[in-house]
Short mmCIF file of C-alpha atoms and ligand atoms in Angstrom, two decimals:
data_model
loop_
_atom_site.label_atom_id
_atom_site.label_comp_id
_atom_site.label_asym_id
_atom_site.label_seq_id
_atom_site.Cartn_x
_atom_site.Cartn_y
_atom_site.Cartn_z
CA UNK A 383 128.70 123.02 79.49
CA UNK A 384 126.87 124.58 77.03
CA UNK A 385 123.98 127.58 78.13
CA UNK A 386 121.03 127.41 76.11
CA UNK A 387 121.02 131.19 73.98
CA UNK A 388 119.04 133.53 76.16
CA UNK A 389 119.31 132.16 79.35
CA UNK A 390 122.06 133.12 82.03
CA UNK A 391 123.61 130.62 84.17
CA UNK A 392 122.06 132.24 86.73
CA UNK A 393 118.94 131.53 85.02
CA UNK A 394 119.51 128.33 85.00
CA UNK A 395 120.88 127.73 89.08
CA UNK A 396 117.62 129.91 89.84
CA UNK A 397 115.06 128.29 87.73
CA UNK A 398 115.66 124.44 87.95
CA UNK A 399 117.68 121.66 86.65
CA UNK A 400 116.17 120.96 83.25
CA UNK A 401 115.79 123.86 80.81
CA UNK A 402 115.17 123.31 76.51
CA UNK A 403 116.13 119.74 77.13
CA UNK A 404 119.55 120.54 78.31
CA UNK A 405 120.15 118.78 81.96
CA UNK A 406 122.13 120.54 84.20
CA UNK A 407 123.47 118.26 86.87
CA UNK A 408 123.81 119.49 90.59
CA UNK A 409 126.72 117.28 91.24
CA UNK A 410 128.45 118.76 88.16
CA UNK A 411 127.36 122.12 89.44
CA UNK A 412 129.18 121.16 92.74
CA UNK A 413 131.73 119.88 91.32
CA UNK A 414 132.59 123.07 89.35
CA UNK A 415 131.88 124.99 92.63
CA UNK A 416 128.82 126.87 90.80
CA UNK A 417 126.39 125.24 93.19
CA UNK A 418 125.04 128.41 95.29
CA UNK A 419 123.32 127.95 98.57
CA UNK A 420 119.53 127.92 98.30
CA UNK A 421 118.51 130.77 100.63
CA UNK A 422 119.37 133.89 99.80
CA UNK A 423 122.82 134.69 102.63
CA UNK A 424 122.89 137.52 104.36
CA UNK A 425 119.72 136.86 106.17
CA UNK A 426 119.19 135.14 109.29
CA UNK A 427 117.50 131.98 108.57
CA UNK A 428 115.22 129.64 110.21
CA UNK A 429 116.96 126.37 111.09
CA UNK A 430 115.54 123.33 109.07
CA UNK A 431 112.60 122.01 110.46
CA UNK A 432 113.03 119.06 113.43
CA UNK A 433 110.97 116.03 112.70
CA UNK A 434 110.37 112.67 114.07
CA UNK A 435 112.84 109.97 114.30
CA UNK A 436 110.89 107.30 113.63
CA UNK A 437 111.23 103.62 114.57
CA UNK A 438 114.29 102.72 112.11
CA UNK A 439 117.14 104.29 112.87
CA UNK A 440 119.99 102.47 113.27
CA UNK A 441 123.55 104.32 114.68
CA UNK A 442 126.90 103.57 113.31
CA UNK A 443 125.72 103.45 109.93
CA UNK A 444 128.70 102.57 107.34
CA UNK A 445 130.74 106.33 105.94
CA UNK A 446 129.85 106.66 102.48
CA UNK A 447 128.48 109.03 99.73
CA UNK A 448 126.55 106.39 97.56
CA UNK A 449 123.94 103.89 99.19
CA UNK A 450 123.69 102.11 96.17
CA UNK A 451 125.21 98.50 96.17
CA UNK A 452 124.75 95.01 95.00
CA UNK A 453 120.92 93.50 95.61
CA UNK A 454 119.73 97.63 95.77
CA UNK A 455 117.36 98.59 93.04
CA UNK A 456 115.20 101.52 92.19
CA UNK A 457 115.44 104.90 90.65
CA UNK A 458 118.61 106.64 91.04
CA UNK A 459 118.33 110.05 93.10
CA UNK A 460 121.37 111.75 93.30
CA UNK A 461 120.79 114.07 96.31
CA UNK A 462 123.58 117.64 96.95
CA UNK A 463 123.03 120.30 99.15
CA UNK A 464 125.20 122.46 101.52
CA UNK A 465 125.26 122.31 105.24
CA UNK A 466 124.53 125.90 106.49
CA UNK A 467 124.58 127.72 109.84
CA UNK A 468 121.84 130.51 110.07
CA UNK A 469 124.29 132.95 109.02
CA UNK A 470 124.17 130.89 105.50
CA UNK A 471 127.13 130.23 106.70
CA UNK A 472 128.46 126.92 105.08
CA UNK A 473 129.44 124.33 108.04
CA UNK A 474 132.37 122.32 107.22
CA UNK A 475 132.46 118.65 108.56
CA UNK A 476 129.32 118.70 109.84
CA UNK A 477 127.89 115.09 110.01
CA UNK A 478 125.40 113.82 107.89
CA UNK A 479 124.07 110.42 108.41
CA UNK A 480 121.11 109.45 105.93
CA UNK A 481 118.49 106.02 106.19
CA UNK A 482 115.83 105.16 104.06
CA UNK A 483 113.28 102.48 103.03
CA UNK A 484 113.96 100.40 99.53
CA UNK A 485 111.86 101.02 96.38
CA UNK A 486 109.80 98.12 98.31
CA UNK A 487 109.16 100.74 100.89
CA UNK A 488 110.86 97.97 103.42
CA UNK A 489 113.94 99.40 105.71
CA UNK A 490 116.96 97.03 106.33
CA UNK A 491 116.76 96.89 110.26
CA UNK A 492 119.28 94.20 110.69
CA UNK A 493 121.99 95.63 108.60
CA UNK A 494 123.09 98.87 107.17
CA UNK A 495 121.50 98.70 103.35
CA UNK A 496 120.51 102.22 102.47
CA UNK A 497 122.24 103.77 105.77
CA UNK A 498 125.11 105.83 105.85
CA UNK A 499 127.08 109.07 106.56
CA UNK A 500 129.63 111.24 105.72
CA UNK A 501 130.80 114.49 106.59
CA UNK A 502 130.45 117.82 104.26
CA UNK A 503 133.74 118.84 102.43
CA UNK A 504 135.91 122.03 103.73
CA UNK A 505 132.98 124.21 102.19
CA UNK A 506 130.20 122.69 103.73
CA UNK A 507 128.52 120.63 100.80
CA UNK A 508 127.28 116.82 100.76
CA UNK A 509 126.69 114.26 98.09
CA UNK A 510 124.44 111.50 98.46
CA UNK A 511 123.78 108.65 95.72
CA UNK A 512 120.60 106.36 96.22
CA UNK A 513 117.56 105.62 94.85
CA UNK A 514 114.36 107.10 95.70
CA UNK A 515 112.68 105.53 98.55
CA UNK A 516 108.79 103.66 98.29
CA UNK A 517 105.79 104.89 100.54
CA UNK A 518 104.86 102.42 102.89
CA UNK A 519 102.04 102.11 105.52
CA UNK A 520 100.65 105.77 106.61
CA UNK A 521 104.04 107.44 105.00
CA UNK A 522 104.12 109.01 102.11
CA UNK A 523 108.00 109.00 100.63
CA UNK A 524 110.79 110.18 102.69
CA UNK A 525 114.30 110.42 103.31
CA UNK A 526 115.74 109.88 107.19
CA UNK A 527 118.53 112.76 108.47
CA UNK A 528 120.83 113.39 110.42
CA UNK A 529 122.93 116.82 110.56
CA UNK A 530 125.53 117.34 113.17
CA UNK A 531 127.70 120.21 113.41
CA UNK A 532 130.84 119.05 115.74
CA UNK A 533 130.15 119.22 119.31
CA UNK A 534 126.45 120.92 118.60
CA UNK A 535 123.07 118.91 118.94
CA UNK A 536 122.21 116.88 116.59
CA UNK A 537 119.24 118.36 114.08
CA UNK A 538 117.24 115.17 113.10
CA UNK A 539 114.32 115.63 110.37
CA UNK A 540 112.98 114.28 107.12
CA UNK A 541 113.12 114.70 103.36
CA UNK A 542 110.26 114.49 101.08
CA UNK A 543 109.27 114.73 97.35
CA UNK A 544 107.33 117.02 95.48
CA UNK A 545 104.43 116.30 93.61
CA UNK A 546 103.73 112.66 95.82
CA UNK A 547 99.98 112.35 96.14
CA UNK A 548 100.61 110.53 99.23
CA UNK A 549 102.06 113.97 100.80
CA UNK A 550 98.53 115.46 101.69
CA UNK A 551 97.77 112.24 103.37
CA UNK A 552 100.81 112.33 105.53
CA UNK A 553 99.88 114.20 108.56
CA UNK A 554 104.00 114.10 109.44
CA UNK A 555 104.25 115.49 105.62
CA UNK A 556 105.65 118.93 105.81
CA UNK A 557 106.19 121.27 102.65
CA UNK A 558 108.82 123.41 103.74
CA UNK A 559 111.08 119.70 103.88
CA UNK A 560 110.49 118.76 99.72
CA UNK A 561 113.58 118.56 97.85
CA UNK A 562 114.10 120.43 94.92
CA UNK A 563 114.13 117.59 92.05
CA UNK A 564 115.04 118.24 88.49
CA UNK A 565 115.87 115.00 86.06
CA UNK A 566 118.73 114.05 83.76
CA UNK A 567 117.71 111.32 82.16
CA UNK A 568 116.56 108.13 84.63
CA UNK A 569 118.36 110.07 87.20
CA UNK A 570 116.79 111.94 89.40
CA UNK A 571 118.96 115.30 91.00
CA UNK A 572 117.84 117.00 94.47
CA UNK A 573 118.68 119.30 96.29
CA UNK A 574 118.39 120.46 99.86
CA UNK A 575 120.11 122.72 101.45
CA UNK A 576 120.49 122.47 105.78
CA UNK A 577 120.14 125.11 108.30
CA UNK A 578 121.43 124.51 111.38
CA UNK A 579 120.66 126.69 114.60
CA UNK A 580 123.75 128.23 115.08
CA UNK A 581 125.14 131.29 114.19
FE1 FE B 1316 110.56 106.26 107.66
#
């Protein structure tokens, strides 16, 4: 993939996803193992933030990396991120189990539409395909987690999007949880990038 003259890759992994019209995809970036954890490593990190369950989960949700099926509709969001320990420390197989509400803002609470999980790869990274959930009633936007290292507690928490007006209503709303979004053309590319408390 072409660099646009002037700017460094690193530029680019620093600065965003979309720079002089040229869309730099995260799952590429993955892909071509030039996706960087988001915190600096080295440090010791504060594990991502715990948040509230909430009244939809549903276990056993179906293993897969894409959410998006027959009867789903809405605007993709291609979400990537590593797993991390507070070392920065990528966590391989670490569980990752993901529910959501449609683009109606309505959750599927008698089946498993928009739920599932899968495990991060040998170098602690996750791919999730969906579309970008719809406020509903006293929530603003959001994305359902849960990150597991094996045999460690389970970290469960919430995602959120940036620039949602409904964010400074939301008194669960919490800024250090908004993805990172960039665009590539209807697509929209996050990123988030979990601590876990361990070392
Ligand atoms: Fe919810």
């Amino acid at each position: 993939m072409s660099t646009p003259s002037g700017v460094s890759r690193r530029d680019v992994l620093l600065s965003g996803v979309t720079i002089a019209g040229v869309s730099f995809f995260a799952d590429e970036l993955l892909a071509q193992g030039q996706l960087t954890p988001t915190p600096a490593c080295g440090a010791d990190h504060a594990p991502t933030l715990r948040q509230t369950e909430g009244p939809f989960f549903t276990p056993n949700s179906p293993e897969r990396q894409s959410l998006i099926e027959a009867g789903v509709t809405g605007r993709t969001l291609e979400l990537t991120g590593f797993v991390l320990a507070r070392s920065c420390k990528p966590v391989p197989r670490a569980l990752v189990d993901f529910w959501q509400a449609d683009a109606k803002g309505e959750y599927d609470n008698k089946g498993f539409r928009l739920r599932g999980h899968q495990f991060t790869d040998g170098e602690g990274r996750y791919r999730l395909r969906t579309i970008v959930p719809a406020r509903y009633t006293g929530r603003t936007p959001h994305i359902h987690v849960k990150v597991q290292a094996a045999n460690r507690p389970v970290l469960t928490t919430q995602l959120y999007f940036p620039d949602e007006p409904g964010n400074a209503r939301d008194p669960i709303f919490r800024p250090e949880l908004v993805i990172r979004i960039g665009q590539a053309g209807e697509t929209r590319q996050g990123r988030f990038d979990f601590v876990l408390d361990m070392a």
